[in-house]
Coordinates of C-alpha atoms and ligand atoms in Angstrom, one line a residue:
Chain A
M974 CA -63.8 58.2 -12.7
S975 CA -61.6 54.9 -13.6
L976 CA -60.7 53.5 -17.0
L977 CA -60.5 50.1 -15.6
T978 CA -61.2 48.5 -12.0
V979 CA -60.8 45.4 -10.6
E980 CA -62.4 45.0 -8.1
N981 CA -62.1 42.6 -5.1
I982 CA -61.3 39.3 -7.3
R983 CA -60.7 35.7 -7.0
A984 CA -59.9 33.8 -10.0
G985 CA -58.0 30.7 -10.7
Y986 CA -57.9 27.1 -12.8
G987 CA -59.9 24.0 -11.4
D988 CA -60.5 24.3 -8.5
V989 CA -57.5 26.5 -6.9
D990 CA -57.5 29.9 -6.8
I991 CA -54.8 31.6 -7.2
L992 CA -56.2 35.5 -6.8
N993 CA -57.6 36.0 -3.8
G994 CA -59.3 39.8 -3.5
V995 CA -56.8 41.3 -6.4
Q996 CA -57.8 44.9 -6.7
M997 CA -56.0 47.4 -9.6
R998 CA -57.2 50.7 -11.3
V999 CA -56.2 52.6 -13.7
D1000 CA -56.6 56.3 -14.7
R1001 CA -57.0 57.7 -17.7
G1002 CA -53.9 57.5 -19.3
E1003 CA -51.8 56.2 -17.3
I1004 CA -48.4 53.7 -17.3
V1005 CA -49.3 51.1 -14.0
V1006 CA -46.8 48.4 -13.6
I1007 CA -47.5 45.4 -12.3
I1008 CA -44.3 43.6 -10.4
G1009 CA -43.8 40.8 -7.8
P1010 CA -41.8 37.3 -7.7
N1011 CA -42.7 34.4 -9.9
G1012 CA -46.4 32.6 -10.0
A1013 CA -47.4 35.6 -8.0
G1014 CA -50.8 35.4 -10.6
K1015 CA -49.0 38.8 -12.3
S1016 CA -50.0 36.9 -16.0
T1017 CA -53.2 35.3 -14.4
V1018 CA -54.7 38.6 -13.4
M1019 CA -54.5 39.8 -16.9
K1020 CA -55.3 36.7 -18.6
T1021 CA -59.0 37.3 -15.4
I1022 CA -59.3 41.0 -16.9
F1023 CA -59.3 39.3 -20.7
G1024 CA -62.0 36.4 -20.0
L1025 CA -59.9 33.9 -20.0
V1026 CA -60.0 32.7 -16.1
K1027 CA -63.1 32.4 -14.9
V1028 CA -63.5 35.0 -12.1
R1029 CA -65.3 33.3 -9.2
E1030 CA -66.2 36.6 -6.9
G1031 CA -65.7 40.6 -7.2
R1032 CA -66.1 42.2 -10.5
I1033 CA -64.2 43.7 -13.6
V1034 CA -65.5 47.2 -15.3
F1035 CA -63.8 48.8 -17.9
E1036 CA -65.5 52.5 -18.5
D1037 CA -68.3 52.3 -17.0
K1038 CA -69.7 48.6 -18.7
E1039 CA -68.8 45.3 -16.4
I1040 CA -66.7 43.3 -18.8
T1041 CA -66.5 40.5 -15.7
N1042 CA -66.2 37.4 -17.2
L1043 CA -66.6 38.2 -21.3
R1044 CA -65.7 36.6 -23.9
P1045 CA -62.6 37.4 -25.0
D1046 CA -63.5 38.6 -28.8
Q1047 CA -66.7 41.2 -25.9
V1048 CA -63.5 42.4 -24.0
V1049 CA -61.8 43.4 -27.8
R1050 CA -65.1 45.4 -28.7
A1051 CA -64.8 46.9 -25.2
G1052 CA -61.7 48.9 -25.9
L1053 CA -58.6 46.4 -24.2
C1054 CA -55.9 45.4 -26.3
Y1055 CA -53.7 42.2 -24.2
V1056 CA -50.5 41.2 -25.5
P1057 CA -49.6 38.4 -23.5
Q1058 CA -46.1 37.0 -21.8
E1059 CA -45.3 34.4 -25.2
K1060 CA -45.8 33.8 -28.4
N1061 CA -48.1 36.5 -28.9
V1062 CA -47.2 36.8 -32.8
F1063 CA -48.4 34.1 -35.7
P1064 CA -45.1 33.2 -36.7
T1065 CA -46.4 31.6 -40.4
L1066 CA -48.3 35.5 -40.8
T1067 CA -46.4 38.0 -42.7
V1068 CA -45.6 40.9 -40.3
E1069 CA -48.4 42.9 -41.7
E1070 CA -51.1 39.6 -42.0
N1071 CA -50.4 39.9 -38.5
L1072 CA -51.1 43.9 -38.0
E1073 CA -54.7 42.9 -39.4
M1074 CA -55.6 40.1 -37.1
G1075 CA -54.8 43.0 -34.5
A1076 CA -57.8 45.5 -36.6
F1077 CA -60.3 41.6 -36.9
I1078 CA -63.3 42.8 -35.2
R1079 CA -63.1 45.8 -37.2
N1080 CA -65.7 46.1 -41.3
D1081 CA -64.3 49.2 -41.8
D1082 CA -60.6 51.1 -43.4
F1083 CA -58.3 51.0 -40.4
S1084 CA -55.3 52.4 -43.2
K1085 CA -54.5 54.8 -40.7
E1086 CA -54.3 52.5 -38.2
L1087 CA -52.4 50.6 -40.1
Q1088 CA -49.7 54.1 -41.2
K1089 CA -49.8 55.0 -37.1
V1090 CA -47.8 51.4 -36.0
Y1091 CA -45.8 51.8 -39.2
E1092 CA -45.0 55.5 -37.9
L1093 CA -44.1 54.0 -34.4
F1094 CA -42.2 51.2 -35.3
P1095 CA -40.5 52.4 -38.8
A1096 CA -38.6 48.0 -38.6
M1097 CA -42.0 46.6 -39.6
Y1098 CA -42.4 48.5 -42.7
E1099 CA -39.2 47.3 -43.8
K1100 CA -40.0 43.6 -43.0
R1101 CA -43.6 44.3 -43.7
R1102 CA -43.8 41.5 -46.1
Q1103 CA -41.8 38.3 -44.2
P1104 CA -42.8 36.2 -41.9
A1105 CA -43.3 37.2 -38.4
G1106 CA -41.3 34.4 -36.8
A1107 CA -38.2 35.2 -38.7
L1108 CA -38.1 38.2 -36.8
S1109 CA -35.9 38.8 -34.1
G1110 CA -37.2 38.8 -30.4
G1111 CA -37.4 42.5 -30.0
Q1112 CA -39.0 43.0 -33.1
R1113 CA -41.3 40.4 -32.1
Q1114 CA -42.8 42.4 -29.0
M1115 CA -42.8 45.4 -31.8
V1116 CA -45.3 43.3 -34.3
A1117 CA -47.5 42.6 -30.9
M1118 CA -47.7 45.9 -29.4
G1119 CA -48.7 46.8 -33.1
R1120 CA -51.2 43.9 -33.3
A1121 CA -52.7 45.3 -30.1
L1122 CA -52.8 49.1 -31.4
M1123 CA -55.0 48.6 -34.1
L1124 CA -57.8 49.3 -32.5
D1125 CA -57.5 52.5 -31.2
P1126 CA -58.4 50.8 -27.9
R1127 CA -57.8 53.0 -25.1
L1128 CA -56.3 50.7 -22.2
I1129 CA -53.4 48.1 -23.6
L1130 CA -52.4 45.2 -21.3
L1131 CA -48.5 44.3 -21.4
D1132 CA -47.3 40.7 -20.1
E1133 CA -43.6 41.1 -19.6
P1134 CA -43.4 42.9 -23.4
T1135 CA -38.7 42.9 -22.1
A1136 CA -38.8 39.4 -21.7
G1137 CA -35.8 38.0 -22.5
L1138 CA -34.4 40.8 -24.4
A1139 CA -31.6 42.4 -24.1
P1140 CA -30.3 45.2 -22.2
A1141 CA -30.1 47.8 -24.9
I1142 CA -33.8 46.1 -26.5
V1143 CA -34.8 46.5 -23.6
D1144 CA -34.9 50.1 -23.3
L1145 CA -36.0 50.7 -26.9
M1146 CA -38.8 48.8 -25.3
F1147 CA -40.4 51.2 -23.0
D1148 CA -39.2 53.9 -24.7
N1149 CA -42.0 52.7 -27.6
I1150 CA -44.9 51.7 -24.4
Q1151 CA -43.9 55.3 -23.1
K1152 CA -44.5 56.4 -26.7
I1153 CA -47.7 54.3 -26.8
N1154 CA -49.3 56.1 -23.4
G1155 CA -48.0 59.3 -25.6
L1156 CA -50.3 58.7 -28.1
G1157 CA -52.9 58.7 -25.0
V1158 CA -54.0 55.1 -24.7
S1159 CA -53.6 53.4 -20.9
I1160 CA -51.0 50.5 -20.0
L1161 CA -51.2 47.7 -17.5
M1162 CA -48.0 45.7 -18.0
V1163 CA -46.4 43.3 -15.7
E1164 CA -42.8 43.7 -15.3
Q1165 CA -40.2 41.9 -14.1
N1166 CA -37.4 45.1 -15.1
A1167 CA -39.4 45.7 -11.8
K1168 CA -37.1 49.5 -11.1
Q1169 CA -36.9 50.6 -14.5
A1170 CA -40.9 49.8 -14.7
L1171 CA -41.3 51.7 -11.7
A1172 CA -39.0 55.0 -12.7
M1173 CA -41.7 55.3 -15.7
S1174 CA -45.0 54.4 -14.6
H1175 CA -47.6 56.6 -12.7
R1176 CA -48.6 53.9 -10.4
G1177 CA -48.1 50.2 -9.6
Y1178 CA -48.9 46.8 -7.5
V1179 CA -47.4 44.6 -6.2
L1180 CA -48.4 41.2 -5.9
A1181 CA -47.4 38.3 -4.2
T1182 CA -49.6 35.0 -3.5
G1183 CA -51.7 36.8 -5.5
R1184 CA -52.7 39.1 -3.3
N1185 CA -51.9 43.0 -3.5
R1186 CA -49.3 43.6 -1.3
F1187 CA -48.6 47.5 -1.8
E1188 CA -49.7 49.8 -3.8
D1189 CA -48.0 53.5 -4.4
T1190 CA -46.3 55.6 -7.1
G1191 CA -44.1 54.5 -9.0
R1192 CA -41.3 57.3 -7.2
N1193 CA -43.1 55.8 -4.0
L1194 CA -42.7 51.9 -4.1
L1195 CA -38.6 52.3 -5.9
A1196 CA -37.8 54.4 -2.5
N1197 CA -39.9 51.5 -0.3
R1198 CA -37.6 50.5 1.8
E1199 CA -39.4 47.0 1.6
V1200 CA -39.8 46.6 -2.2
A1201 CA -36.6 47.2 -1.7
E1202 CA -35.1 44.1 -0.5
M1203 CA -37.8 41.0 -1.8
F1204 CA -38.7 42.9 -5.1
L1205 CA -35.6 45.4 -6.5
G1206 CA -32.7 42.8 -5.0
G1207 CA -31.9 45.1 -2.2
Chain B
M304 CA -42.0 4.0 -71.0
A305 CA -46.0 3.9 -71.7
E306 CA -46.8 1.9 -68.6
F307 CA -44.7 4.6 -66.8
L308 CA -46.6 7.2 -68.6
Q309 CA -50.3 5.6 -67.7
L310 CA -49.1 5.0 -64.1
T311 CA -48.1 8.5 -64.1
V312 CA -51.6 9.4 -65.1
Y313 CA -53.7 7.1 -63.1
G314 CA -51.3 8.4 -60.0
I315 CA -51.8 12.7 -60.6
V316 CA -55.5 11.5 -61.0
L317 CA -55.3 9.5 -57.8
G318 CA -53.4 11.8 -56.3
S319 CA -55.3 14.7 -56.8
I320 CA -58.5 12.6 -54.4
I321 CA -55.7 11.9 -52.2
S322 CA -55.6 15.4 -52.1
L323 CA -58.6 17.2 -51.7
G324 CA -59.3 14.4 -48.7
A325 CA -56.2 15.5 -47.5
I326 CA -56.2 19.4 -47.8
G327 CA -59.3 19.3 -45.4
L328 CA -57.9 16.7 -42.7
S329 CA -54.5 18.6 -42.0
L330 CA -57.4 22.2 -41.4
V331 CA -59.6 20.4 -39.1
Y332 CA -56.5 19.6 -37.7
G333 CA -54.0 22.5 -38.1
I334 CA -57.8 24.4 -36.2
L335 CA -59.3 22.0 -33.8
R336 CA -55.6 19.6 -32.7
F337 CA -57.4 16.2 -33.2
P338 CA -57.6 13.5 -36.2
H339 CA -60.8 14.0 -37.8
F340 CA -61.9 9.9 -38.3
A341 CA -64.6 10.8 -40.4
H342 CA -63.2 12.4 -43.2
G343 CA -63.8 9.4 -44.7
D344 CA -66.7 9.6 -44.5
L345 CA -67.3 12.7 -45.6
I346 CA -66.0 11.7 -48.7
T347 CA -69.0 9.2 -48.9
L348 CA -71.5 11.7 -48.2
G349 CA -70.3 13.6 -50.4
A350 CA -70.9 11.2 -53.2
Y351 CA -74.1 9.9 -52.6
L352 CA -75.6 13.0 -52.5
A353 CA -74.6 14.1 -55.8
F354 CA -75.7 10.4 -56.7
V355 CA -79.0 11.8 -55.4
L356 CA -79.1 14.4 -57.8
V357 CA -78.2 12.4 -61.0
T358 CA -80.2 9.5 -60.8
T359 CA -83.4 11.3 -59.4
M360 CA -83.3 14.4 -61.6
G361 CA -80.8 13.0 -64.6
A362 CA -78.2 16.3 -64.0
P363 CA -74.7 15.8 -65.0
V364 CA -72.5 14.9 -62.9
L365 CA -70.5 18.6 -62.6
V366 CA -74.6 19.9 -62.0
A367 CA -74.8 17.5 -59.4
L368 CA -71.2 18.3 -57.7
P369 CA -71.8 22.1 -56.3
V370 CA -74.9 20.3 -54.7
G371 CA -73.2 17.3 -53.1
V372 CA -70.5 19.7 -51.3
A373 CA -73.0 22.1 -49.9
G374 CA -74.7 19.2 -49.0
T375 CA -71.5 17.9 -47.1
A376 CA -70.4 20.8 -46.0
L377 CA -73.6 21.6 -44.0
A378 CA -72.9 18.1 -42.5
A379 CA -70.2 18.9 -41.2
V380 CA -71.0 22.1 -39.4
A381 CA -74.2 20.3 -38.4
I382 CA -71.9 17.6 -36.6
D383 CA -69.4 20.1 -35.2
Q384 CA -72.0 22.0 -33.7
V385 CA -73.9 19.1 -32.4
L386 CA -70.9 17.0 -31.1
Y387 CA -67.5 18.2 -31.7
R388 CA -68.9 22.1 -30.4
R389 CA -69.5 20.1 -26.5
L390 CA -66.0 18.6 -26.5
R391 CA -63.5 21.2 -27.2
R392 CA -61.9 21.4 -23.6
V393 CA -61.7 18.6 -23.6
A394 CA -58.4 16.2 -24.3
P395 CA -57.6 15.7 -28.4
V396 CA -58.1 11.5 -28.0
I397 CA -61.7 11.7 -26.7
L398 CA -62.8 13.8 -29.7
L399 CA -60.7 11.3 -31.4
I400 CA -63.0 8.2 -30.7
S401 CA -65.7 11.1 -31.2
S402 CA -65.1 11.0 -34.6
V403 CA -64.9 6.7 -35.4
G404 CA -68.4 7.4 -34.0
V405 CA -69.1 9.9 -36.3
A406 CA -67.8 7.9 -38.6
L407 CA -69.9 4.7 -38.4
I408 CA -72.6 6.7 -37.9
L409 CA -73.1 7.8 -40.6
R410 CA -71.9 4.6 -42.6
S411 CA -73.9 3.5 -42.0
A412 CA -76.6 5.5 -42.4
I413 CA -75.4 6.5 -46.3
Q414 CA -76.1 1.8 -46.3
L415 CA -79.3 2.5 -45.4
I416 CA -80.7 4.6 -47.1
W417 CA -78.8 3.8 -50.4
G418 CA -78.2 -0.1 -49.8
P419 CA -74.8 -1.9 -49.5
S420 CA -74.1 -2.3 -53.3
N421 CA -71.8 -0.9 -56.2
Q422 CA -73.6 2.4 -57.8
V423 CA -72.3 4.3 -60.7
Y424 CA -73.0 8.0 -61.8
A425 CA -73.5 7.4 -65.0
T426 CA -73.1 3.4 -67.2
G427 CA -71.9 3.1 -70.2
I428 CA -67.8 3.7 -71.5
Q429 CA -65.9 6.4 -72.0
F430 CA -63.7 6.4 -75.0
P431 CA -60.2 7.7 -73.8
Y432 CA -58.8 9.6 -75.1
R433 CA -55.2 8.5 -76.6
F434 CA -51.8 10.4 -76.5
A435 CA -49.1 8.8 -77.4
G436 CA -49.9 5.0 -76.4
V437 CA -51.0 6.9 -73.2
N438 CA -54.4 6.4 -72.6
I439 CA -56.8 9.0 -70.2
K440 CA -60.6 9.7 -69.8
P441 CA -62.3 12.5 -70.6
D442 CA -63.8 12.2 -66.1
H443 CA -59.5 12.5 -65.5
L444 CA -59.7 15.9 -67.1
I445 CA -62.4 16.7 -65.3
I446 CA -61.1 15.6 -62.0
V447 CA -57.8 17.0 -62.0
G448 CA -59.6 20.4 -63.9
G449 CA -61.5 20.4 -61.1
T450 CA -59.2 19.6 -58.5
I451 CA -57.1 22.4 -59.5
L452 CA -59.7 25.0 -59.6
L453 CA -60.0 24.2 -55.7
V454 CA -57.2 24.4 -54.9
V455 CA -56.0 27.5 -56.6
A456 CA -59.4 29.3 -54.8
L457 CA -58.5 27.6 -51.5
H458 CA -55.5 28.9 -51.8
L459 CA -57.0 33.0 -52.6
F460 CA -59.1 32.6 -50.6
L461 CA -56.3 32.2 -47.3
Q462 CA -54.4 34.0 -48.5
K463 CA -56.6 37.2 -49.4
T464 CA -59.6 37.4 -47.4
K465 CA -59.7 38.4 -43.6
V466 CA -61.7 34.5 -42.9
G467 CA -58.0 32.8 -44.4
K468 CA -55.6 35.2 -42.3
A469 CA -57.5 34.2 -39.9
M470 CA -57.5 30.8 -40.8
R471 CA -54.2 31.0 -41.3
A472 CA -54.1 33.0 -38.0
M473 CA -56.0 29.8 -35.5
S474 CA -53.5 27.3 -36.9
D475 CA -50.7 29.0 -35.6
N476 CA -51.6 29.7 -32.2
A477 CA -55.0 29.5 -31.2
D478 CA -54.8 31.3 -28.1
L479 CA -53.7 34.0 -29.2
A480 CA -56.2 34.1 -31.9
Q481 CA -58.5 34.5 -29.4
V482 CA -57.6 37.3 -27.7
T483 CA -56.8 38.9 -31.0
G484 CA -60.6 39.2 -31.4
I485 CA -61.0 36.3 -34.1
R486 CA -64.3 35.0 -33.4
V487 CA -63.4 31.8 -32.6
N488 CA -66.1 29.3 -33.4
S489 CA -67.0 31.6 -36.9
I490 CA -63.8 29.9 -37.9
I491 CA -64.4 26.5 -36.9
I492 CA -67.5 27.0 -38.7
W493 CA -66.2 28.6 -42.0
T494 CA -63.0 25.0 -41.5
W495 CA -65.8 22.4 -42.1
I496 CA -67.1 24.0 -44.7
I497 CA -64.1 24.1 -46.6
G498 CA -63.0 21.1 -45.2
G499 CA -65.9 19.5 -45.5
G500 CA -66.6 21.2 -49.0
L501 CA -63.2 19.8 -49.8
A502 CA -64.6 15.7 -48.9
A503 CA -67.5 15.7 -51.2
A504 CA -65.8 16.9 -54.0
A505 CA -62.9 14.2 -53.4
G506 CA -65.9 12.2 -52.9
I507 CA -67.6 12.5 -56.1
F508 CA -64.5 12.4 -58.1
L509 CA -63.7 8.7 -56.4
G510 CA -67.0 8.0 -57.5
M511 CA -66.6 9.2 -61.0
D512 CA -63.4 7.3 -61.5
T513 CA -65.0 4.1 -59.8
R514 CA -68.0 4.1 -58.5
L515 CA -69.7 5.0 -55.1
H516 CA -70.1 1.7 -52.1
P517 CA -71.0 2.5 -48.2
V518 CA -67.0 1.9 -47.2
M519 CA -65.4 3.9 -50.1
G520 CA -64.5 6.6 -48.1
W521 CA -63.3 4.1 -44.8
R522 CA -61.4 3.1 -47.3
I523 CA -59.5 6.2 -48.7
L524 CA -58.8 7.8 -45.4
L525 CA -55.5 5.8 -45.1
P526 CA -54.0 7.4 -47.9
V527 CA -55.8 10.4 -47.0
F528 CA -54.2 10.5 -43.5
A529 CA -50.9 9.4 -45.2
A530 CA -50.9 12.5 -47.7
A531 CA -52.1 15.1 -44.9
I532 CA -49.3 14.1 -42.5
L533 CA -46.8 13.3 -45.6
G534 CA -47.2 17.0 -46.6
G535 CA -46.7 18.4 -42.1
I536 CA -50.4 17.6 -40.8
G537 CA -52.0 21.2 -40.1
R538 CA -50.1 22.7 -43.7
P539 CA -52.7 22.0 -46.1
Y540 CA -50.0 23.0 -48.6
G541 CA -48.3 20.6 -47.6
A542 CA -50.7 17.9 -48.1
I543 CA -51.5 18.8 -51.8
I544 CA -47.7 17.5 -52.1
G545 CA -48.7 15.0 -49.9
G546 CA -51.6 13.6 -51.8
L547 CA -50.2 13.5 -55.1
A548 CA -47.2 11.8 -53.8
I549 CA -48.8 9.0 -52.8
G550 CA -50.9 8.8 -55.4
L551 CA -48.7 8.3 -57.5
A552 CA -46.7 6.1 -55.2
Q553 CA -49.8 3.4 -55.2
E554 CA -49.5 3.6 -58.6
Y555 CA -46.5 3.3 -59.8
S556 CA -45.9 0.1 -57.0
T557 CA -48.4 -1.4 -58.8
T558 CA -45.5 -2.7 -61.4
V559 CA -43.8 -4.2 -58.2
I560 CA -46.3 -5.5 -55.9
S561 CA -49.5 -6.8 -56.6
P562 CA -52.7 -4.2 -57.3
S563 CA -54.5 -5.3 -53.7
Y564 CA -51.7 -3.7 -51.8
K565 CA -51.8 -0.3 -52.5
P566 CA -53.0 1.2 -49.4
A567 CA -50.3 -1.0 -47.8
V568 CA -48.0 1.5 -50.0
A569 CA -50.0 4.5 -48.3
F570 CA -49.4 3.1 -44.8
A571 CA -45.5 1.7 -45.1
L572 CA -45.1 5.8 -46.6
M573 CA -46.7 6.9 -43.9
V574 CA -45.1 5.1 -41.1
L575 CA -41.8 5.7 -42.7
M576 CA -42.6 9.8 -43.0
L577 CA -43.7 9.2 -39.0
I578 CA -40.3 7.6 -37.9
V579 CA -38.1 9.5 -40.5
R580 CA -39.7 12.7 -40.0
P581 CA -42.4 13.0 -38.0
T582 CA -43.1 17.2 -38.6
G583 CA -43.5 15.8 -42.3
L584 CA -42.0 17.1 -45.5
F585 CA -43.1 20.8 -45.0
A586 CA -43.0 20.4 -40.7
G587 CA -45.9 20.5 -39.9
R588 CA -47.4 19.5 -36.5
K589 CA -44.9 17.4 -34.4
V590 CA -48.1 14.4 -34.5
Ligands
ATP1181 N1 -52.6 27.8 -17.0 C1 -52.5 27.2 -16.0 N2 -52.9 25.4 -15.1 C2 -52.7 25.9 -13.5 N3 -52.3 26.7 -13.2 C3 -51.9 27.8 -13.9 C4 -51.4 28.0 -15.2 N4 -51.6 29.2 -15.8 C5 -50.6 29.4 -14.3 N5 -51.1 28.5 -13.3 C6 -50.6 28.8 -12.1 O1 -51.0 30.0 -11.4 C7 -50.1 30.6 -10.0 C8 -49.5 31.9 -11.1 O2 -49.4 31.9 -12.4 P1 -49.3 33.1 -13.1 O3 -48.3 33.0 -14.7 O4 -50.3 34.1 -13.1 O5 -47.6 33.9 -12.1 P2 -47.0 34.8 -12.7 O6 -46.9 36.4 -11.8 O7 -47.7 35.3 -14.2 O8 -45.9 34.7 -13.2 P3 -44.1 34.3 -14.1 O9 -43.6 35.9 -13.3 O10 -43.7 33.4 -13.7 O11 -44.8 34.7 -14.8 C9 -48.8 29.5 -10.3 O12 -49.0 28.7 -9.7 C10 -48.7 27.9 -11.9 O13 -48.4 27.6 -11.6
MG1182 MG1 -46.5 36.0 -16.2

């Protein structure tokens, strides 16, 4: 039984359909990556799962519960967290306040989760009283991931977690993602650093013009000549 | 020198009143991204709601204040949920125009109920305290003291409570707040409770300092806007400084130009700010 199933969804902005029958699934414990050219609709898939873009056809099921067209805060309650592609921290809030906001829907004590995030990202503990807007790109990304971990989610959606980061920081970020996965959190991510991402993912999807083009294990997609020519720069 | 000090006192009193209005305007702008033109009439409404208690029950103004504040907060929430809520996804200019409509409706209703003439909370003269040739009325102390209390309470609310932090978060990035699981509508309701409540306090203080009139709030709206813009719109803390600056500038200006130009001073400062530094003193949002 899959953790998340996206069944044949059609969705878009205004009158225009951007996704035309996308299918995806994430199984428990998996890292799944979505790659594809700019404008393929990768971010739109994530927004649609999260209730920010209306599903016109098809269904989204998370842990036996249909979450199609729920409000974002209801999706969060279902156990999914989302780190958007850009502007993913609250710049005037301190690092710690950003993390607290991640736990907004909780009314119980979340000091254990806070502890866990600081253990995962010790640098964040050092900076906990600084406004998130003053941090570097990599640090901001860690705050954003930390925020998403505050609810102990079963699945997190990461939209281009390494975009705009220096190569050394990109490696660090992929390590972090693997660490998070090691904690038992499944991951669905969109990545432009496709080779590295496929290498560390259990499975991957290649999306083009709002449709599934390829779907296979990370390793097989890396080895696929057609995929390599089209999307991995030869 | 004594005249300068006297004007400083008046400026701080007026500035306190303007600040209370500007904080709410700035909060609403930060969360809902539109300039709320009915804010002046919420100020008027607060003043008149307190007036009802003062006249019907003989309550002291300070006892009537919480009631005026609560009533206005409720009215602000009701206006939002009935009208503005339906317009969340439209262009901000539509909301702006709707708020002008709300302003006219509120003002007319107030005029219908309480009449078009001046009213006062208390008749008779208050004997001022005199310090070094400067007159300070007991009401002045209440207004400034009350403003300080409200500002401290607001500060604690924004910095220490979950809802206050979520308000700041939403002002930073409403979309991110939404996907973080923050119930956007409940934060909006809180924003109106605080913005409406502070507007009512401003109105009641204005009524204590001068008198009540159906256009009292509309008339002070310009300085309130000027204060919010001076402080960087969307920044409640900036609005406090902006309010004091406008209040003082308006009073000091009376030494060189006729007092009837006081609103023009606020307007000039606002335009100057928009030209020189559109984000305001404390880098608010671009207007
Ligand atoms: N808010 C929006 N309103 C209208 N059209 C949009 C909106 N967001 C995205 N689009 C359009 O939808 C299409 C898919 O966009 P999307 O952001 O999902 O692509 P993407 O695969 O994530 O691309 P990128 O690699 O550049 O992030 C694009 O043609 C884009 O112009
Ligand atoms: Mg994208």
